Amino acid sequence: MKKHDIFEDYGKYILNTYTREKLIFVKGKGMRLTDIDGRTYLDFFPGWGVANLGHCHPKVMAGVRDQIGKLIHIPNNFYHPPQARLAKEIIRTSFPGKVFFANSGAEACEAAIKFARAYGQGKRFEIITTLKSFHGRTLGALTATGQPKYQQGFAPLPEGFKTVAFNDFDALAAAVTDKTVAVMLEPVQGEGGINVAGKEYIQKLRRLCDEKDLLLIFDEVQTGMGRTGEMYAFKHFGVTPDLMTLAKALGGGLPIGALVVKESIAGTFKPGMHASTFGGGPVICKAALGVFKALQQSRGKMLKNARDMGRYTMDKLTELKEKFRCIQEVRGLGLMIGIELNVDGKPVFDECLKRGLIINCTQGNVIRFMPALNVTQRQINQALGIFEKALAEVSPNS
Ligand SMILES: Cc1ncc(COP(=O)(O)O)c(C=O)c1O
């Protein structure tokens, strides 16, 4: 297909819900993407947080190849080996409990919302979430999302959600009523601009939830699977959530979502209360098992690399802040890094793209760097070199 035909067919046949760059990609390997003209790009935002192992990791591909010739789909009223193995891996690496498999982050969060309501038994149903959060686009997850811009035009939204400022324990405690059943938040807000929760804040939340019998739900759709330098971000805070949602990097590039529920309350969901036709299918589970295998075989090296390279990148960016006054703040955890600018971030994104570097800009002025966990110092230096040139181009006098 010619480039012109591809753009034309997108225009004619695909609903216009995305703002797209005029780039057509045909290949991905590790940290690199190749476009239709054969130009390669260094990808510092692989798959919006999906490709934590880089594009087309051999372990993920091997899992898919192995399964595809045996069994592609089997409904959830039967059993298959990969689902059992994957649930066991998730529980082994997180906390004792049980897993429900969905197909995306929004669906995992939707399952968490339904679970909390079931736990409240109709007497308690309110869920407290935080400003600048992002939980997905389905109606429940969208209402939980503390950003009115995404909700505009979709009223009426479901009842039973309250939103308070992130990292403000008193505001959250004051919002609890006798109808409250859960608190839901990202330990590091991603789409909201890389806002890291304070350790004390999270520990106070844990105590509050214990005192009031509230479910503490961590949305680890973006922070999970090593992104912050720990397998799951909750491990940084010295607490364990009651519910955790996963998606993005779990499937190594294939669509999957998961709700993890602690053992003592897992019986809240009974047969027939929730379901998914495709959730936890054999091929996707084998891909996810490939992700676990790669992380396990690295014997902690990949997580260590995420911590070390994250620190290195943040240090270098902090040095850059001295040079460019447009950089307001550098923040992050592991390889989940945000650079807040006092100028529009889109031209910086555009300049980086022109120079062969893919990054992301969220909230209008926060640049996100989220390279694969196995990124090298050389690749980081290359990306930082391009980023510096882009800043100099866009904001020369700052
Ligand atoms: C923290 C968080 N939760 C949920 C979602 C929704 O995931 P999905 O797009 O797979 O529905 C996202 C997506 O960016 C996310 O970052």
Short mmCIF file of C-alpha atoms and ligand atoms in Angstrom, two decimals:
data_model
loop_
_atom_site.label_atom_id
_atom_site.label_comp_id
_atom_site.label_asym_id
_atom_site.label_seq_id
_atom_site.Cartn_x
_atom_site.Cartn_y
_atom_site.Cartn_z
CA MET A 1 0.00 0.00 0.00
CA LYS A 2 1.18 3.51 -0.80
CA LYS A 3 1.40 6.15 1.95
CA HIS A 4 -1.26 8.30 0.34
CA ASP A 5 -3.72 5.35 0.20
CA ILE A 6 -3.15 4.50 3.85
CA PHE A 7 -3.85 8.06 5.00
CA GLU A 8 -6.88 8.22 2.70
CA ASP A 9 -8.34 4.94 4.02
CA TYR A 10 -7.85 6.04 7.62
CA GLY A 11 -9.73 9.24 6.77
CA LYS A 12 -12.53 7.39 5.00
CA TYR A 13 -13.00 4.34 7.21
CA ILE A 14 -11.70 4.96 10.72
CA LEU A 15 -13.59 6.99 13.31
CA ASN A 16 -11.74 10.18 14.00
CA THR A 17 -11.03 9.79 17.74
CA TYR A 18 -7.25 10.26 17.76
CA THR A 19 -4.89 13.12 16.97
CA ARG A 20 -2.34 11.33 14.82
CA GLU A 21 1.14 12.20 13.60
CA LYS A 22 1.57 11.64 9.85
CA LEU A 23 3.88 8.69 10.31
CA ILE A 24 3.35 5.09 9.25
CA PHE A 25 5.27 2.43 11.16
CA VAL A 26 5.98 -1.01 9.79
CA LYS A 27 8.56 -2.55 12.13
CA GLY A 28 9.68 -2.47 15.77
CA LYS A 29 12.69 -4.09 17.43
CA GLY A 30 13.92 -3.28 20.92
CA MET A 31 14.20 0.49 21.34
CA ARG A 32 13.79 1.20 17.60
CA LEU A 33 10.84 1.70 15.29
CA THR A 34 11.07 1.80 11.49
CA ASP A 35 8.67 3.77 9.33
CA ILE A 36 7.39 2.98 5.85
CA ASP A 37 10.24 4.96 4.26
CA GLY A 38 12.86 2.94 6.16
CA ARG A 39 13.72 5.73 8.60
CA THR A 40 14.41 4.52 12.15
CA TYR A 41 13.37 6.21 15.37
CA LEU A 42 14.55 5.85 18.95
CA ASP A 43 11.37 5.09 20.90
CA PHE A 44 11.33 6.66 24.37
CA PHE A 45 7.60 6.14 24.81
CA PRO A 46 7.13 2.62 23.44
CA GLY A 47 3.46 1.84 23.01
CA TRP A 48 2.35 4.42 25.60
CA GLY A 49 3.87 2.33 28.38
CA VAL A 50 3.17 -1.02 26.76
CA ALA A 51 6.54 -2.20 25.47
CA ASN A 52 8.50 -2.30 28.77
CA LEU A 53 10.81 -4.91 27.22
CA GLY A 54 11.09 -3.00 23.94
CA HIS A 55 9.32 -3.88 20.72
CA CYS A 56 8.94 -7.54 19.69
CA HIS A 57 10.87 -9.06 22.60
CA PRO A 58 12.02 -12.61 21.65
CA LYS A 59 10.42 -14.18 24.75
CA VAL A 60 7.05 -12.61 23.94
CA MET A 61 7.26 -13.67 20.29
CA ALA A 62 8.26 -17.21 21.26
CA GLY A 63 5.23 -17.47 23.57
CA VAL A 64 2.86 -16.28 20.86
CA ARG A 65 4.39 -18.50 18.17
CA ASP A 66 4.24 -21.53 20.41
CA GLN A 67 0.58 -21.03 21.31
CA ILE A 68 -0.85 -19.83 18.02
CA GLY A 69 -0.55 -23.22 16.36
CA LYS A 70 -2.17 -25.04 19.28
CA LEU A 71 -5.20 -23.09 20.48
CA ILE A 72 -6.09 -19.45 19.89
CA HIS A 73 -9.31 -19.00 21.85
CA ILE A 74 -11.26 -20.95 24.40
CA PRO A 75 -14.14 -19.41 26.34
CA ASN A 76 -13.91 -18.90 30.08
CA ASN A 77 -16.39 -21.65 30.91
CA PHE A 78 -13.48 -24.04 30.21
CA TYR A 79 -9.90 -24.21 31.48
CA HIS A 80 -6.56 -23.82 29.66
CA PRO A 81 -2.98 -24.10 30.98
CA PRO A 82 -1.55 -20.62 30.13
CA GLN A 83 -4.24 -18.78 32.15
CA ALA A 84 -3.48 -20.87 35.24
CA ARG A 85 0.25 -20.27 34.85
CA LEU A 86 -0.11 -16.54 34.29
CA ALA A 87 -2.41 -15.99 37.30
CA LYS A 88 0.10 -17.91 39.42
CA GLU A 89 2.96 -15.67 38.19
CA ILE A 90 1.02 -12.48 38.93
CA ILE A 91 0.18 -13.67 42.45
CA ARG A 92 3.73 -14.94 43.06
CA THR A 93 5.13 -11.50 42.25
CA SER A 94 2.43 -9.33 43.91
CA PHE A 95 0.42 -10.52 46.95
CA PRO A 96 -1.67 -13.56 47.93
CA GLY A 97 -4.97 -13.35 46.12
CA LYS A 98 -6.86 -14.07 42.91
CA VAL A 99 -6.94 -12.61 39.41
CA PHE A 100 -9.69 -11.65 36.95
CA PHE A 101 -8.52 -11.27 33.34
CA ALA A 102 -9.82 -8.51 31.07
CA ASN A 103 -8.53 -7.02 27.81
CA SER A 104 -7.41 -3.47 28.67
CA GLY A 105 -6.64 -1.04 31.46
CA ALA A 106 -10.09 0.52 31.42
CA GLU A 107 -11.69 -2.92 31.71
CA ALA A 108 -9.43 -3.85 34.62
CA CYS A 109 -10.43 -0.62 36.39
CA GLU A 110 -14.08 -1.22 35.53
CA ALA A 111 -13.78 -4.65 37.14
CA ALA A 112 -12.26 -3.02 40.25
CA ILE A 113 -15.16 -0.55 40.45
CA LYS A 114 -17.72 -3.34 40.14
CA PHE A 115 -15.83 -5.40 42.71
CA ALA A 116 -15.87 -2.48 45.19
CA ARG A 117 -19.62 -2.04 44.69
CA ALA A 118 -20.19 -5.74 45.22
CA TYR A 119 -18.08 -5.51 48.40
CA GLY A 120 -20.29 -2.63 49.60
CA GLN A 121 -23.40 -4.83 49.16
CA GLY A 122 -25.56 -1.91 48.04
CA LYS A 123 -25.08 -0.11 51.38
CA ARG A 124 -21.74 1.50 50.51
CA PHE A 125 -20.86 2.41 46.95
CA GLU A 126 -18.88 5.67 46.85
CA ILE A 127 -15.35 5.52 45.48
CA ILE A 128 -12.93 8.37 46.18
CA THR A 129 -10.45 9.08 43.40
CA THR A 130 -7.90 11.85 42.81
CA LEU A 131 -7.60 14.92 40.62
CA LYS A 132 -5.41 14.45 37.51
CA SER A 133 -5.91 10.69 37.67
CA PHE A 134 -6.53 8.58 34.58
CA HIS A 135 -8.36 5.26 34.74
CA GLY A 136 -9.67 4.76 31.18
CA ARG A 137 -12.49 5.63 28.80
CA THR A 138 -15.36 3.29 29.69
CA LEU A 139 -18.09 5.14 31.61
CA GLY A 140 -17.16 3.89 35.10
CA ALA A 141 -13.41 4.33 34.60
CA LEU A 142 -14.05 7.71 32.95
CA THR A 143 -16.07 8.91 35.93
CA ALA A 144 -13.32 7.73 38.26
CA THR A 145 -10.86 9.77 36.17
CA GLY A 146 -10.32 13.12 37.90
CA GLN A 147 -10.11 15.19 34.71
CA PRO A 148 -13.35 16.89 33.60
CA LYS A 149 -11.97 17.48 30.06
CA TYR A 150 -12.34 13.75 29.30
CA GLN A 151 -15.89 13.60 30.72
CA GLN A 152 -17.30 16.54 28.76
CA GLY A 153 -20.12 15.55 26.41
CA PHE A 154 -20.83 12.19 28.05
CA ALA A 155 -23.32 13.12 30.77
CA PRO A 156 -25.05 11.65 32.64
CA LEU A 157 -22.13 9.90 34.29
CA PRO A 158 -22.65 7.11 36.83
CA GLU A 159 -23.18 8.19 40.43
CA GLY A 160 -20.98 7.36 43.38
CA PHE A 161 -17.60 8.96 42.63
CA LYS A 162 -15.85 11.78 44.49
CA THR A 163 -12.57 13.36 43.46
CA VAL A 164 -10.05 15.03 45.78
CA ALA A 165 -6.57 16.50 45.32
CA PHE A 166 -3.74 13.98 44.88
CA ASN A 167 -1.22 13.71 47.73
CA ASP A 168 -3.63 15.51 50.09
CA PHE A 169 -4.48 13.08 52.86
CA ASP A 170 -6.70 15.48 54.83
CA ALA A 171 -8.85 16.20 51.77
CA LEU A 172 -9.31 12.50 51.19
CA ALA A 173 -10.07 11.68 54.83
CA ALA A 174 -12.63 14.51 54.91
CA ALA A 175 -14.40 13.09 51.84
CA VAL A 176 -15.11 9.71 53.48
CA THR A 177 -18.77 9.17 54.42
CA ASP A 178 -20.76 6.17 55.60
CA LYS A 179 -21.38 5.44 51.91
CA THR A 180 -17.68 5.21 51.00
CA VAL A 181 -16.41 1.78 50.04
CA ALA A 182 -13.08 2.37 48.29
CA VAL A 183 -10.20 4.70 47.50
CA MET A 184 -8.71 4.36 44.02
CA LEU A 185 -5.48 5.95 42.82
CA GLU A 186 -2.32 5.55 40.75
CA PRO A 187 0.82 5.38 42.94
CA VAL A 188 2.44 7.51 40.23
CA GLN A 189 -0.01 9.42 38.07
CA GLY A 190 0.99 8.88 34.45
CA GLU A 191 -1.29 10.70 32.05
CA GLY A 192 -1.84 13.36 34.74
CA GLY A 193 1.80 14.47 34.36
CA ILE A 194 4.03 12.02 36.32
CA ASN A 195 3.01 12.92 39.86
CA VAL A 196 4.60 10.62 42.43
CA ALA A 197 2.60 9.84 45.58
CA GLY A 198 4.35 10.56 48.88
CA LYS A 199 5.27 7.53 50.99
CA GLU A 200 3.67 9.00 54.10
CA TYR A 201 0.51 9.84 52.16
CA ILE A 202 0.15 6.28 50.93
CA GLN A 203 0.87 4.81 54.37
CA LYS A 204 -1.75 7.10 55.94
CA LEU A 205 -4.22 6.03 53.26
CA ARG A 206 -3.54 2.38 54.07
CA ARG A 207 -4.24 3.03 57.77
CA LEU A 208 -7.42 4.99 56.97
CA CYS A 209 -8.70 2.21 54.73
CA ASP A 210 -7.99 -0.38 57.44
CA GLU A 211 -9.79 1.67 60.09
CA LYS A 212 -12.87 2.31 57.97
CA ASP A 213 -13.00 -0.98 56.07
CA LEU A 214 -12.38 0.76 52.73
CA LEU A 215 -10.77 -1.03 49.81
CA LEU A 216 -7.47 0.50 48.74
CA ILE A 217 -7.31 0.15 44.96
CA PHE A 218 -4.02 0.83 43.18
CA ASP A 219 -4.30 1.41 39.46
CA GLU A 220 -0.95 -0.01 38.31
CA VAL A 221 -1.93 -0.14 34.65
CA GLN A 222 0.99 2.15 33.80
CA THR A 223 3.28 1.69 36.83
CA GLY A 224 3.16 -2.13 36.85
CA MET A 225 5.60 -4.67 35.38
CA GLY A 226 8.82 -2.97 36.41
CA ARG A 227 8.20 0.51 35.08
CA THR A 228 9.17 2.27 38.34
CA GLY A 229 12.13 0.00 39.11
CA GLU A 230 10.09 -2.41 41.24
CA MET A 231 7.86 -5.09 39.75
CA TYR A 232 4.83 -3.14 41.03
CA ALA A 233 4.98 0.44 42.32
CA PHE A 234 3.22 -0.45 45.59
CA LYS A 235 6.49 -2.10 46.67
CA HIS A 236 8.12 1.35 47.03
CA PHE A 237 5.61 2.44 49.65
CA GLY A 238 5.76 -0.36 52.22
CA VAL A 239 2.04 -1.11 51.88
CA THR A 240 -0.05 -3.65 49.97
CA PRO A 241 -3.26 -2.63 48.24
CA ASP A 242 -6.47 -4.65 48.51
CA LEU A 243 -7.04 -4.48 44.77
CA MET A 244 -4.58 -3.78 41.95
CA THR A 245 -5.22 -3.27 38.26
CA LEU A 246 -2.70 -4.13 35.56
CA ALA A 247 -2.64 -3.85 31.76
CA LYS A 248 -0.25 -2.11 29.33
CA ALA A 249 3.13 -3.89 29.75
CA LEU A 250 1.61 -7.12 31.09
CA GLY A 251 1.03 -8.55 27.60
CA GLY A 252 4.33 -7.45 26.04
CA GLY A 253 2.38 -5.59 23.33
CA LEU A 254 -0.76 -7.70 23.15
CA PRO A 255 -4.01 -6.52 24.78
CA ILE A 256 -4.64 -7.74 28.31
CA GLY A 257 -5.91 -6.33 31.60
CA ALA A 258 -6.01 -7.88 35.05
CA LEU A 259 -7.67 -7.19 38.36
CA VAL A 260 -5.79 -8.65 41.33
CA VAL A 261 -7.77 -9.02 44.56
CA LYS A 262 -6.35 -9.96 47.98
CA GLU A 263 -7.22 -13.44 49.19
CA SER A 264 -9.45 -12.60 52.17
CA ILE A 265 -12.07 -10.79 50.03
CA ALA A 266 -11.71 -12.71 46.73
CA GLY A 267 -15.00 -14.53 47.37
CA THR A 268 -16.93 -11.26 46.86
CA PHE A 269 -17.19 -12.02 43.14
CA LYS A 270 -19.27 -15.13 42.49
CA PRO A 271 -19.92 -16.96 39.20
CA GLY A 272 -21.94 -14.79 36.84
CA MET A 273 -21.08 -11.45 38.48
CA HIS A 274 -18.41 -10.48 35.95
CA ALA A 275 -17.10 -11.90 32.67
CA SER A 276 -15.17 -11.30 29.47
CA THR A 277 -15.31 -13.30 26.23
CA PHE A 278 -11.66 -12.78 25.36
CA GLY A 279 -10.22 -12.14 28.85
CA GLY A 280 -7.14 -14.24 29.58
CA GLY A 281 -7.10 -16.09 26.25
CA PRO A 282 -4.32 -18.63 25.58
CA VAL A 283 -2.23 -16.57 23.13
CA ILE A 284 -2.23 -13.42 25.20
CA CYS A 285 -1.43 -15.38 28.38
CA LYS A 286 1.56 -16.99 26.64
CA ALA A 287 2.75 -13.53 25.56
CA ALA A 288 2.44 -12.30 29.17
CA LEU A 289 4.26 -15.39 30.43
CA GLY A 290 7.05 -14.40 28.02
CA VAL A 291 7.22 -11.02 29.79
CA PHE A 292 7.52 -12.72 33.18
CA LYS A 293 10.13 -15.13 31.82
CA ALA A 294 12.27 -12.27 30.48
CA LEU A 295 12.05 -10.37 33.77
CA GLN A 296 12.78 -13.49 35.82
CA GLN A 297 15.72 -14.60 33.68
CA SER A 298 17.33 -11.20 34.05
CA ARG A 299 17.52 -12.01 37.83
CA GLY A 300 16.55 -8.52 38.86
CA LYS A 301 18.98 -6.88 36.40
CA MET A 302 16.19 -5.35 34.33
CA LEU A 303 14.57 -3.77 37.41
CA LYS A 304 17.97 -2.57 38.63
CA ASN A 305 18.62 -1.09 35.20
CA ALA A 306 15.28 0.74 35.39
CA ARG A 307 16.29 2.20 38.77
CA ASP A 308 19.87 3.07 37.71
CA MET A 309 19.01 4.44 34.28
CA GLY A 310 16.04 6.30 35.75
CA ARG A 311 18.32 8.03 38.26
CA TYR A 312 20.91 8.74 35.55
CA THR A 313 18.27 10.28 33.25
CA MET A 314 16.79 12.39 36.05
CA ASP A 315 20.26 13.65 37.05
CA LYS A 316 21.08 14.60 33.46
CA LEU A 317 17.71 16.29 33.04
CA THR A 318 18.24 18.21 36.28
CA GLU A 319 21.56 19.45 34.82
CA LEU A 320 19.66 20.48 31.71
CA LYS A 321 17.24 22.44 33.91
CA GLU A 322 20.15 24.76 34.84
CA LYS A 323 20.64 25.51 31.15
CA PHE A 324 17.01 25.84 30.06
CA ARG A 325 14.77 28.05 32.16
CA CYS A 326 11.72 26.57 30.41
CA ILE A 327 12.24 23.39 32.46
CA GLN A 328 10.25 23.90 35.65
CA GLU A 329 10.63 20.50 37.28
CA VAL A 330 11.98 17.02 36.65
CA ARG A 331 10.15 14.25 38.53
CA GLY A 332 9.58 10.54 38.39
CA LEU A 333 10.22 7.09 39.75
CA GLY A 334 12.39 4.52 37.97
CA LEU A 335 11.92 4.92 34.23
CA MET A 336 8.66 6.86 34.54
CA ILE A 337 9.97 10.39 34.10
CA GLY A 338 8.23 13.73 33.59
CA ILE A 339 9.74 17.07 32.61
CA GLU A 340 7.41 19.97 33.30
CA LEU A 341 7.94 22.94 30.99
CA ASN A 342 6.61 26.48 31.26
CA VAL A 343 6.05 26.44 27.50
CA ASP A 344 3.83 24.33 25.25
CA GLY A 345 5.36 20.85 24.97
CA LYS A 346 3.99 20.01 21.52
CA PRO A 347 6.67 21.92 19.55
CA VAL A 348 9.33 20.10 21.62
CA PHE A 349 7.68 16.78 20.79
CA ASP A 350 7.59 17.78 17.10
CA GLU A 351 11.26 18.79 17.05
CA CYS A 352 12.28 15.51 18.73
CA LEU A 353 10.23 13.53 16.22
CA LYS A 354 11.86 15.39 13.31
CA ARG A 355 15.24 14.35 14.76
CA GLY A 356 14.23 10.71 15.15
CA LEU A 357 13.20 10.55 18.84
CA ILE A 358 9.73 9.54 20.01
CA ILE A 359 8.66 11.00 23.35
CA ASN A 360 5.26 12.02 24.70
CA CYS A 361 3.71 15.27 25.86
CA THR A 362 0.84 15.11 28.38
CA GLN A 363 -1.23 17.84 30.05
CA GLY A 364 0.05 20.26 27.39
CA ASN A 365 3.43 20.91 29.04
CA VAL A 366 4.76 17.72 30.64
CA ILE A 367 7.19 15.68 28.52
CA ARG A 368 7.19 11.98 29.36
CA PHE A 369 10.26 9.76 28.96
CA MET A 370 9.37 6.09 29.48
CA PRO A 371 11.93 4.00 27.56
CA ALA A 372 12.08 0.21 27.79
CA LEU A 373 13.48 -1.17 31.06
CA ASN A 374 16.58 -2.49 29.25
CA VAL A 375 17.51 0.90 27.77
CA THR A 376 21.25 1.56 27.67
CA GLN A 377 23.14 4.64 28.87
CA ARG A 378 24.22 5.22 25.28
CA GLN A 379 20.60 5.32 24.11
CA ILE A 380 19.73 7.70 26.95
CA ASN A 381 22.61 10.00 25.99
CA GLN A 382 21.44 9.94 22.39
CA ALA A 383 17.86 10.80 23.42
CA LEU A 384 19.05 13.56 25.76
CA GLY A 385 21.19 15.03 22.97
CA ILE A 386 18.18 15.22 20.68
CA PHE A 387 15.97 16.58 23.46
CA GLU A 388 18.49 19.34 24.21
CA LYS A 389 18.65 20.33 20.53
CA ALA A 390 14.83 20.38 20.40
CA LEU A 391 14.65 22.62 23.48
CA ALA A 392 17.27 24.97 22.01
CA GLU A 393 15.24 25.19 18.79
CA VAL A 394 11.89 25.79 20.47
CA SER A 395 12.92 27.91 23.41
CA PRO A 396 16.31 29.44 22.45
CA ASN A 397 16.24 32.31 24.97
CA SER A 398 15.16 30.39 27.98
C1 LIG B 1 -3.18 4.42 34.97
C2 LIG B 1 -4.05 4.04 33.82
N1 LIG B 1 -5.18 3.37 34.03
C3 LIG B 1 -5.99 2.98 33.03
C4 LIG B 1 -5.68 3.27 31.72
C5 LIG B 1 -6.57 2.81 30.61
O1 LIG B 1 -5.96 1.78 29.91
P1 LIG B 1 -6.50 1.32 28.46
O2 LIG B 1 -6.16 2.41 27.52
O3 LIG B 1 -5.76 0.05 28.20
O4 LIG B 1 -7.97 1.12 28.60
C6 LIG B 1 -4.49 3.97 31.44
C7 LIG B 1 -4.13 4.31 30.05
O5 LIG B 1 -3.34 5.15 29.78
C8 LIG B 1 -3.66 4.36 32.51
O6 LIG B 1 -2.52 5.02 32.30
#
